[in-house]
PDB file of C-alpha atoms in Angstrom:
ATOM      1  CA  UNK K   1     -52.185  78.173-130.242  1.00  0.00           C
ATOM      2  CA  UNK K   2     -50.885  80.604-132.681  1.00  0.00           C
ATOM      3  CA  UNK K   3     -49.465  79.309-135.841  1.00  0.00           C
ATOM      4  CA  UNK K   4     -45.968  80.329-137.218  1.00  0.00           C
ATOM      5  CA  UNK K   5     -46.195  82.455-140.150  1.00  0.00           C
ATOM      6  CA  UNK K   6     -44.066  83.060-142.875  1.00  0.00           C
ATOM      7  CA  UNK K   7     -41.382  85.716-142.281  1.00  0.00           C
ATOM      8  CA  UNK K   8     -39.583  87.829-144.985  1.00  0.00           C
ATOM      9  CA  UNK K   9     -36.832  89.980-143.543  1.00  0.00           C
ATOM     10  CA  UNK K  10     -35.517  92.680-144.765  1.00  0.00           C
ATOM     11  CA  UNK K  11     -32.841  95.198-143.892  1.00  0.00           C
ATOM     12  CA  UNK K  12     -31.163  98.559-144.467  1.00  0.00           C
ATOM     13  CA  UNK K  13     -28.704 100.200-143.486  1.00  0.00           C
ATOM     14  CA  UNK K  14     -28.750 103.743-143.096  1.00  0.00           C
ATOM     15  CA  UNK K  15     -26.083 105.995-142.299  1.00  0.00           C
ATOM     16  CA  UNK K  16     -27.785 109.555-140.774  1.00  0.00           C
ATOM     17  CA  UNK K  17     -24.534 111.104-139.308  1.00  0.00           C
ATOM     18  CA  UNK K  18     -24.868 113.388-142.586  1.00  0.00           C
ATOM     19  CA  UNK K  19     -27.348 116.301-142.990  1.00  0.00           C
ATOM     20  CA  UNK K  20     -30.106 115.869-144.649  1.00  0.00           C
ATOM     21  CA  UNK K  21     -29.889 114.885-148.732  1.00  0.00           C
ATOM     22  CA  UNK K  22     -31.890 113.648-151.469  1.00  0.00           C
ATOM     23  CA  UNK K  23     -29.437 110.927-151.023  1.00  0.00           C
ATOM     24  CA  UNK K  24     -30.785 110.544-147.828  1.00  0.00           C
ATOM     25  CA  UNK K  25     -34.377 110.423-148.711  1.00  0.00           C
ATOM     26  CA  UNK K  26     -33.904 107.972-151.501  1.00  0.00           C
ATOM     27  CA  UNK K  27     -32.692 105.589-149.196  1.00  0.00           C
ATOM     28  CA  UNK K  28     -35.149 105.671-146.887  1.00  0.00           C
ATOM     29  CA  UNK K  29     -37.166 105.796-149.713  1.00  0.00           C
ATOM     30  CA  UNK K  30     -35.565 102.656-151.042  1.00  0.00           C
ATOM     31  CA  UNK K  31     -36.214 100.246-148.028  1.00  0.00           C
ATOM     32  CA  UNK K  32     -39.883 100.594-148.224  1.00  0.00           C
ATOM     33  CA  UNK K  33     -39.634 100.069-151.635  1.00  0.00           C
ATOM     34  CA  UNK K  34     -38.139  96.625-150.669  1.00  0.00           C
ATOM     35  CA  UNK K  35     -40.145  95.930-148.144  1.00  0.00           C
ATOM     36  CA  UNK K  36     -43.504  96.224-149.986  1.00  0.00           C
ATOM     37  CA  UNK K  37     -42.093  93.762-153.016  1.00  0.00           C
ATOM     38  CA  UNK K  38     -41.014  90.985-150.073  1.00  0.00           C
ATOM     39  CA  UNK K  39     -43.686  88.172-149.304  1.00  0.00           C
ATOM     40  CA  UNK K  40     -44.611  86.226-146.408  1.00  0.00           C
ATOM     41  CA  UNK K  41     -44.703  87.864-143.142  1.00  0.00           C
ATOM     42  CA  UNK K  42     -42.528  90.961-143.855  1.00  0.00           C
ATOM     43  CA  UNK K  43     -40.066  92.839-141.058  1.00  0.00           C
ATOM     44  CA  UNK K  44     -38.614  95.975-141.842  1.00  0.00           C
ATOM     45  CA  UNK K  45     -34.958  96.366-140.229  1.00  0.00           C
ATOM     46  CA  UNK K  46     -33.409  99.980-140.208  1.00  0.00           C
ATOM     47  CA  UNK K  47     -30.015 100.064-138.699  1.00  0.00           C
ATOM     48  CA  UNK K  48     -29.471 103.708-138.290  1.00  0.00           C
ATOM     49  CA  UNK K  49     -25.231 105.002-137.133  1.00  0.00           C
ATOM     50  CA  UNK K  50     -24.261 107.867-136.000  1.00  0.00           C
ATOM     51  CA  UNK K  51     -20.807 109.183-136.119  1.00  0.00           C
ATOM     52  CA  UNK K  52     -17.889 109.318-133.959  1.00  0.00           C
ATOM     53  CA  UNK K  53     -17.199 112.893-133.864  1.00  0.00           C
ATOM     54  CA  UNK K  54     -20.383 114.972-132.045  1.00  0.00           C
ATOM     55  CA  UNK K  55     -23.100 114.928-134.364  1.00  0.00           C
ATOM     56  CA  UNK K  56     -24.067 117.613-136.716  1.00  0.00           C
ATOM     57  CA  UNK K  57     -27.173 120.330-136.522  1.00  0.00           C
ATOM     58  CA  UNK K  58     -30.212 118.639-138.124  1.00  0.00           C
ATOM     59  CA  UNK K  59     -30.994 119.002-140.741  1.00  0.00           C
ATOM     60  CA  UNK K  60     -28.324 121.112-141.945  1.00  0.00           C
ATOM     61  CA  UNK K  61     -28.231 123.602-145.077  1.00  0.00           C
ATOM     62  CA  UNK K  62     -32.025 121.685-146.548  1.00  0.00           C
ATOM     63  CA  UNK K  63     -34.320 123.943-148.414  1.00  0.00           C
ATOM     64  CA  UNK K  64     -37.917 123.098-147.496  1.00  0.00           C
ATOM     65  CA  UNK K  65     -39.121 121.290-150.374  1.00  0.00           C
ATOM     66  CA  UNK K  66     -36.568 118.373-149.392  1.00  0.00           C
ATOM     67  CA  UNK K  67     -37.768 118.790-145.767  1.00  0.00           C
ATOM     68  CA  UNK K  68     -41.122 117.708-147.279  1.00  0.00           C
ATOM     69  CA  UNK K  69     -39.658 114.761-149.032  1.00  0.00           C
ATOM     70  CA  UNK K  70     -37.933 113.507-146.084  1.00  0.00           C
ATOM     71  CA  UNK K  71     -41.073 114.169-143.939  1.00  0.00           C
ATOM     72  CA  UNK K  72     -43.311 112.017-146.497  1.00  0.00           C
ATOM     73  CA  UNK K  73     -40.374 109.234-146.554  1.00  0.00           C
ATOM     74  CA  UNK K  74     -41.085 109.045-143.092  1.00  0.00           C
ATOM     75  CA  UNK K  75     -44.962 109.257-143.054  1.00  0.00           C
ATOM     76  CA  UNK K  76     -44.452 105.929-145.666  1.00  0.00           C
ATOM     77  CA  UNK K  77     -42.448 103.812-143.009  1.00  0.00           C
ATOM     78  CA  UNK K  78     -44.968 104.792-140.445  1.00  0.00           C
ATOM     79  CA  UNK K  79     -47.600 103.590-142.689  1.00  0.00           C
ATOM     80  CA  UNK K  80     -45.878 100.034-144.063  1.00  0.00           C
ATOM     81  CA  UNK K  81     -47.671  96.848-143.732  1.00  0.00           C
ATOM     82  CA  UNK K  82     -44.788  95.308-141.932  1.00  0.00           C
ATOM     83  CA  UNK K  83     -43.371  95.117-138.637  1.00  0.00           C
ATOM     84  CA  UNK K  84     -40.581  97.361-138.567  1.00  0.00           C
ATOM     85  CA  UNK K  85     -37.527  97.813-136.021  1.00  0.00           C
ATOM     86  CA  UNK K  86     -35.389 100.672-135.755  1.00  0.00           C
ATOM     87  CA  UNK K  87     -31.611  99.373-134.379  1.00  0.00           C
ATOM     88  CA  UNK K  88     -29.339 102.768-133.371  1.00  0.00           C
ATOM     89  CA  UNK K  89     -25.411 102.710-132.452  1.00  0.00           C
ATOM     90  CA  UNK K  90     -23.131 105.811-132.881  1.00  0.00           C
ATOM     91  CA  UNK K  91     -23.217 109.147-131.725  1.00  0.00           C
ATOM     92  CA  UNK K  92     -26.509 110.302-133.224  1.00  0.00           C
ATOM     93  CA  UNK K  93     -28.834 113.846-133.632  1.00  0.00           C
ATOM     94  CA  UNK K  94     -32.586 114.295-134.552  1.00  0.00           C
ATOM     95  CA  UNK K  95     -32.262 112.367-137.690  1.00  0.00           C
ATOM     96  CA  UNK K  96     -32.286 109.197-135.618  1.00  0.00           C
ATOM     97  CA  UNK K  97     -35.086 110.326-133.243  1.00  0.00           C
ATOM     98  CA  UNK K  98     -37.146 110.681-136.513  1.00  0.00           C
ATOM     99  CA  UNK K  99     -36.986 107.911-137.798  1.00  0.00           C
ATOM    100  CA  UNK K 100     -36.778 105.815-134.693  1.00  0.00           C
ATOM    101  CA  UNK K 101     -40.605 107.640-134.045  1.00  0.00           C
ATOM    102  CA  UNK K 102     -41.641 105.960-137.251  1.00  0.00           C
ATOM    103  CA  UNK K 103     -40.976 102.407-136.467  1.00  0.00           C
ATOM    104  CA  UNK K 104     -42.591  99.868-134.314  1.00  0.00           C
ATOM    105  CA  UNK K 105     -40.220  98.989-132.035  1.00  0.00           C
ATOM    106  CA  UNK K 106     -36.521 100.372-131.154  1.00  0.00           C
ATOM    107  CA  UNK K 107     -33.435  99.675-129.791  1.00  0.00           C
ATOM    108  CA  UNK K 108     -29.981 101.045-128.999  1.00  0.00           C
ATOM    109  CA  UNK K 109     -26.962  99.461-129.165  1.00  0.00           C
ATOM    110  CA  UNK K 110     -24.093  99.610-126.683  1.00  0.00           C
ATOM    111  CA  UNK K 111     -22.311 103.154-126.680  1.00  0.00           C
ATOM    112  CA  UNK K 112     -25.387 104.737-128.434  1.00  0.00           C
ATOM    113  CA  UNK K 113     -25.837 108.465-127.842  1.00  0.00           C
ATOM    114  CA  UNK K 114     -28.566 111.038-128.732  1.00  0.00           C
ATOM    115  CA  UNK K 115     -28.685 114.110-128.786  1.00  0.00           C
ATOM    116  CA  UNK K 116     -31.413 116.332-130.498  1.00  0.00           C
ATOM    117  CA  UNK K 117     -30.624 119.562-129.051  1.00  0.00           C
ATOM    118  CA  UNK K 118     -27.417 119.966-131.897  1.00  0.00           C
ATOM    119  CA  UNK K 119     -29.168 123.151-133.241  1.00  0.00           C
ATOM    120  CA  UNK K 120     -28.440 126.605-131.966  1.00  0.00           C
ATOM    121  CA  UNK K 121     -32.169 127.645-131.904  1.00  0.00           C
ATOM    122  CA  UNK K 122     -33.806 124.892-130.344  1.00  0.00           C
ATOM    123  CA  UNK K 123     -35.049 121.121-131.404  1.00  0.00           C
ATOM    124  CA  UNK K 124     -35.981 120.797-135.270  1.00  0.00           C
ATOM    125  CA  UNK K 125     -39.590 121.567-135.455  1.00  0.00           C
ATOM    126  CA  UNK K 126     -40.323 118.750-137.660  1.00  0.00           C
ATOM    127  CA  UNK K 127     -43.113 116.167-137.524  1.00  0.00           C
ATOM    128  CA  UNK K 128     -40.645 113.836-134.350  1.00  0.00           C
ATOM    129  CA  UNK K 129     -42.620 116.685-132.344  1.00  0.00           C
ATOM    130  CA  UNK K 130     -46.016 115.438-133.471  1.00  0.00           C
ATOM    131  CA  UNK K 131     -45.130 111.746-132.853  1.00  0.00           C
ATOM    132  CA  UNK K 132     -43.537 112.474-129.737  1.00  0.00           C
ATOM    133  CA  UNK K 133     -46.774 113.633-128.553  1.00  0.00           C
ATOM    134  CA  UNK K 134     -48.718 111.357-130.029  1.00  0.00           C
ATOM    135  CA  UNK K 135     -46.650 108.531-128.075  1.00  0.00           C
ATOM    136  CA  UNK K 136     -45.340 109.771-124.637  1.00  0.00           C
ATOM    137  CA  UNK K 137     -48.265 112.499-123.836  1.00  0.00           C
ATOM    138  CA  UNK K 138     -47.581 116.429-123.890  1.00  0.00           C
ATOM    139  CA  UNK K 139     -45.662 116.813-120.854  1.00  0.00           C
ATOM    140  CA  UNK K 140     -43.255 114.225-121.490  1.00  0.00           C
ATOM    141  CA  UNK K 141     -43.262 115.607-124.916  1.00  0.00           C
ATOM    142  CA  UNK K 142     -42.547 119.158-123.676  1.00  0.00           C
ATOM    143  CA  UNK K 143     -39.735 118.601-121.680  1.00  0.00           C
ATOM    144  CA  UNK K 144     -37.755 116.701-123.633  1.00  0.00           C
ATOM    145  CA  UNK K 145     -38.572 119.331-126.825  1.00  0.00           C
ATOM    146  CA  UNK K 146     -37.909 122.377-125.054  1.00  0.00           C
ATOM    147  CA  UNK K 147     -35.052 121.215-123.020  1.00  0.00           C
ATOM    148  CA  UNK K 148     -33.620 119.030-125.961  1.00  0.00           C
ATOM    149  CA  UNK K 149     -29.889 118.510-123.704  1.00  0.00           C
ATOM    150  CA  UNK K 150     -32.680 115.605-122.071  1.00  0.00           C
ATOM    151  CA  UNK K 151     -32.948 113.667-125.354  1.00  0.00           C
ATOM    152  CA  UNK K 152     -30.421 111.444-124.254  1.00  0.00           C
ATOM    153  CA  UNK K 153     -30.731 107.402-124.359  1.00  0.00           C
ATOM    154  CA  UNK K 154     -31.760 107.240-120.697  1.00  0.00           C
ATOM    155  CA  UNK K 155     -34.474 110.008-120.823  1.00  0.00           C
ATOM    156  CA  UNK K 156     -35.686 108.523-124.032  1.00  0.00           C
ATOM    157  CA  UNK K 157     -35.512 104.828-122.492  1.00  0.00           C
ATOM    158  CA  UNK K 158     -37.609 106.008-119.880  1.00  0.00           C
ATOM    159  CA  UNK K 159     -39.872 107.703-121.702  1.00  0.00           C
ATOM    160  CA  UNK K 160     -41.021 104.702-123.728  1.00  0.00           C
ATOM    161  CA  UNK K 161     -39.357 106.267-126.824  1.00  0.00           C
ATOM    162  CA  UNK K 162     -36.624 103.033-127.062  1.00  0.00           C
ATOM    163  CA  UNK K 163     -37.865  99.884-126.415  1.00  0.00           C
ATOM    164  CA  UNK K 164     -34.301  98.356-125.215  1.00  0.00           C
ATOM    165  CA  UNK K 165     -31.253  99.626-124.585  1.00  0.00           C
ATOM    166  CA  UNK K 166     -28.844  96.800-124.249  1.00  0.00           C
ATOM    167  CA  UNK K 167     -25.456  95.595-124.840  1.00  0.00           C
ATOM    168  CA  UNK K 168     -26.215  93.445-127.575  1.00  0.00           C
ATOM    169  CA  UNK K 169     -28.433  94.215-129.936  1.00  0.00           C
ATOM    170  CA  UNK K 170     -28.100  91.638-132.593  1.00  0.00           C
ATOM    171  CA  UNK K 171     -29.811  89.121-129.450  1.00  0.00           C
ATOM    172  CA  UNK K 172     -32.281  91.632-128.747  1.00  0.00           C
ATOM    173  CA  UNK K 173     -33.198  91.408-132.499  1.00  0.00           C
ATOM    174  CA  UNK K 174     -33.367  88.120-132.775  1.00  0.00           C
ATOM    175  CA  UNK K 175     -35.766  88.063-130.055  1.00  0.00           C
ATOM    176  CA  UNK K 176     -38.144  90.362-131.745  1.00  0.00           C
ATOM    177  CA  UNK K 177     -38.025  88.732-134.855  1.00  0.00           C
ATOM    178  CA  UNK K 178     -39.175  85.371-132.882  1.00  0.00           C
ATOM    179  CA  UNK K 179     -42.114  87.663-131.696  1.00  0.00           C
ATOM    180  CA  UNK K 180     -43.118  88.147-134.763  1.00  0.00           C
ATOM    181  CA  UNK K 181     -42.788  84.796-136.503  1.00  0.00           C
ATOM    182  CA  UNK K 182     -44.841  82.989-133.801  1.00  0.00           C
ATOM    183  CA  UNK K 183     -47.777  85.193-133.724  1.00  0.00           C
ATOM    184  CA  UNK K 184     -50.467  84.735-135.996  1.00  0.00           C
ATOM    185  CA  UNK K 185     -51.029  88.512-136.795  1.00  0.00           C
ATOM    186  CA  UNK K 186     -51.069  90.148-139.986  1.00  0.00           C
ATOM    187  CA  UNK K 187     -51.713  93.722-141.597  1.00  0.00           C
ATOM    188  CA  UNK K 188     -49.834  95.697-139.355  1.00  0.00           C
ATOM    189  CA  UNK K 189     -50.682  99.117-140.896  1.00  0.00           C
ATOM    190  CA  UNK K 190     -54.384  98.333-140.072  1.00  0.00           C
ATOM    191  CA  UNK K 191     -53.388  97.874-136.596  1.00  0.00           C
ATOM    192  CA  UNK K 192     -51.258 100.636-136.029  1.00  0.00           C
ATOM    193  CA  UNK K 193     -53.688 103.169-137.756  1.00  0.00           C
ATOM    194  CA  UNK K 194     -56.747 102.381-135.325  1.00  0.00           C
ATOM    195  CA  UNK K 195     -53.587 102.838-132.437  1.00  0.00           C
ATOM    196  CA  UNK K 196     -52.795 106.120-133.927  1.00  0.00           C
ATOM    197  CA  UNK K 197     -56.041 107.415-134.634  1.00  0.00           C
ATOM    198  CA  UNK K 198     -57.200 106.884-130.834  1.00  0.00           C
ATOM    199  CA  UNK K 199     -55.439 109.788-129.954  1.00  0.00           C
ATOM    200  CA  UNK K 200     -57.537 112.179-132.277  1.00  0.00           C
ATOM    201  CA  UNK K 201     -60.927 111.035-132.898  1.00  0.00           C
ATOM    202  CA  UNK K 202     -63.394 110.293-130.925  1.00  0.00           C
ATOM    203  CA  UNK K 203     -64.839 106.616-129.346  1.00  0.00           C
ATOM    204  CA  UNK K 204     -67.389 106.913-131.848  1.00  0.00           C
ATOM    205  CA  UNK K 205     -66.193 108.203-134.821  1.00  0.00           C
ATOM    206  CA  UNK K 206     -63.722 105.261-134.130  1.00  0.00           C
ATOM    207  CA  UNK K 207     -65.645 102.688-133.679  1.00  0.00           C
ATOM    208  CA  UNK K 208     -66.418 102.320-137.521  1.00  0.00           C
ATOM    209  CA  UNK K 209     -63.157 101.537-138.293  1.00  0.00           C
ATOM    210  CA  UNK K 210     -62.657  98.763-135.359  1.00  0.00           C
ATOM    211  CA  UNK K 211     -66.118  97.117-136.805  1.00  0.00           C
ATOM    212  CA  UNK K 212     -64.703  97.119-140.275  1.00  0.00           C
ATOM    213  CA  UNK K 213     -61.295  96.030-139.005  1.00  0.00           C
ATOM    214  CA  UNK K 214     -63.022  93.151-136.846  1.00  0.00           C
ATOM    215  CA  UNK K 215     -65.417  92.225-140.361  1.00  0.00           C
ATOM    216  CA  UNK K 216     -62.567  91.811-142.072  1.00  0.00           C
ATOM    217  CA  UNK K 217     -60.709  89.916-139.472  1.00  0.00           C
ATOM    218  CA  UNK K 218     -64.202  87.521-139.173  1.00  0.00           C
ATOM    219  CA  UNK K 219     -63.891  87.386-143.098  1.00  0.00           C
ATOM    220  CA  UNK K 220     -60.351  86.033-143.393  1.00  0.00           C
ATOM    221  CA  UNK K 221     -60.771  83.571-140.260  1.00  0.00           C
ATOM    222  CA  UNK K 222     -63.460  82.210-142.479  1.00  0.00           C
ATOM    223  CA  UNK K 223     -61.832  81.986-145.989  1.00  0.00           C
ATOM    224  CA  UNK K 224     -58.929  79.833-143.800  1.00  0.00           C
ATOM    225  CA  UNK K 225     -61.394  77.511-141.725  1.00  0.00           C
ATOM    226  CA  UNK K 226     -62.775  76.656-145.047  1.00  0.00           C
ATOM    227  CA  UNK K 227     -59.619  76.202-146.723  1.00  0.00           C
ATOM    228  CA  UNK K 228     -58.818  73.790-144.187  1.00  0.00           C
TER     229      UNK K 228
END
């Protein structure tokens, strides 16, 4: 039986219906921040709304060097040691998709729209491509990149992009947050690296890291059967 763990929540809400600003970034930024200082079993929350009007061309009028920023802002969520959810509602573009890629697990709320084909030359040829590969395969990948009027919430439902897509999302979050208080897990990042990494290196280069991973598992089982 798995124990119940402590769970520290924390949330952020994050409004991405505006183009891309250090603003932005710093509050991305800002909930990791907050997340890393919380105890216990720590979930990451990002509420991400769109607009009402159709949403703008990502990422708008950004010079490069903020592209970078936001890119590495993202590349830290990806990375936290928590569990982190990514909740969408509005009428949303690529910023969404990006970070949505980042987090663990996803859902959209009712009347949630995206669309990542808002630019005139194509889908933003940030890192979402990468991770979009990385998660649904190249030719899932490929269609919806290159034909980015497919990025809606269906396509991306069916894709395994969004988890749920449901008419009430504050339930659906509940439920994950039960998830994760009842299992018995802990250091997500670890976890999620050695997922991440199986789709670049090989079985044996890997299976260093999945001994070390299981040593220190064996480790900490020990430490707590003797603290017992």
């Amino acid at each position: 039986m798995h124990a119940t763990i402590s769970q520290t929540v924390v949330e952020a809400d994050i409004d991405v219906a505006r183009p891309l600003t250090p603003g932005l970034v710093a509050e991305l930024a800002d909930a990791c921040d907050r997340v890393e200082d919380a105890g216990g079993g720590r979930v990451l929350v990002v509420r991400l709304t769109g607009s009402k009007d159709a949403p703008a061309a990502w990422p708008g009028p950004a010079q490069v060097h903020l592209v970078g920023k936001w890119e590495n802002a993202l590349r830290r969520l990806e990375r936290l040691d928590a569990l982190t959810v990514g909740i969408v509602a509005g009428r949303c573009n690529q910023a969404c998709l990006e970070v949505l890629l980042a987090t663990d697990h996803r859902v959209a709320g009712p009347g949630t729209t995206l669309d990542a084909g808002t630019r005139t030359d194509g889908m933003w040829p940030g890192t979402a491509l990468y991770r979009l590969v990385q998660q649904v395969g190249l030719a899932t990948a490929r269609r919806l990149v290159l034909f980015p009027g497919e990025t809606g919430v269906p396509a991306l439902h069916a894709a395994g992009v969004l988890d749920e897509v449901t008419q009430d999302a504050g339930a659906a979050l509940a439920a994950v947050l039960k998830r994760a208080a009842d299992s018995a897990g802990t250091e997500p990042a670890l976890r999620r690296r050695l997922l991440l990494d199986a789709g670049t290196v090989s079985f044996e280069e890997a299976l260093g890291s999945h001994l070390a991973a299981c040593d220190r598992a064996l480790r900490r089982t020990d430490l707590t059967e003797d603290g017992k």
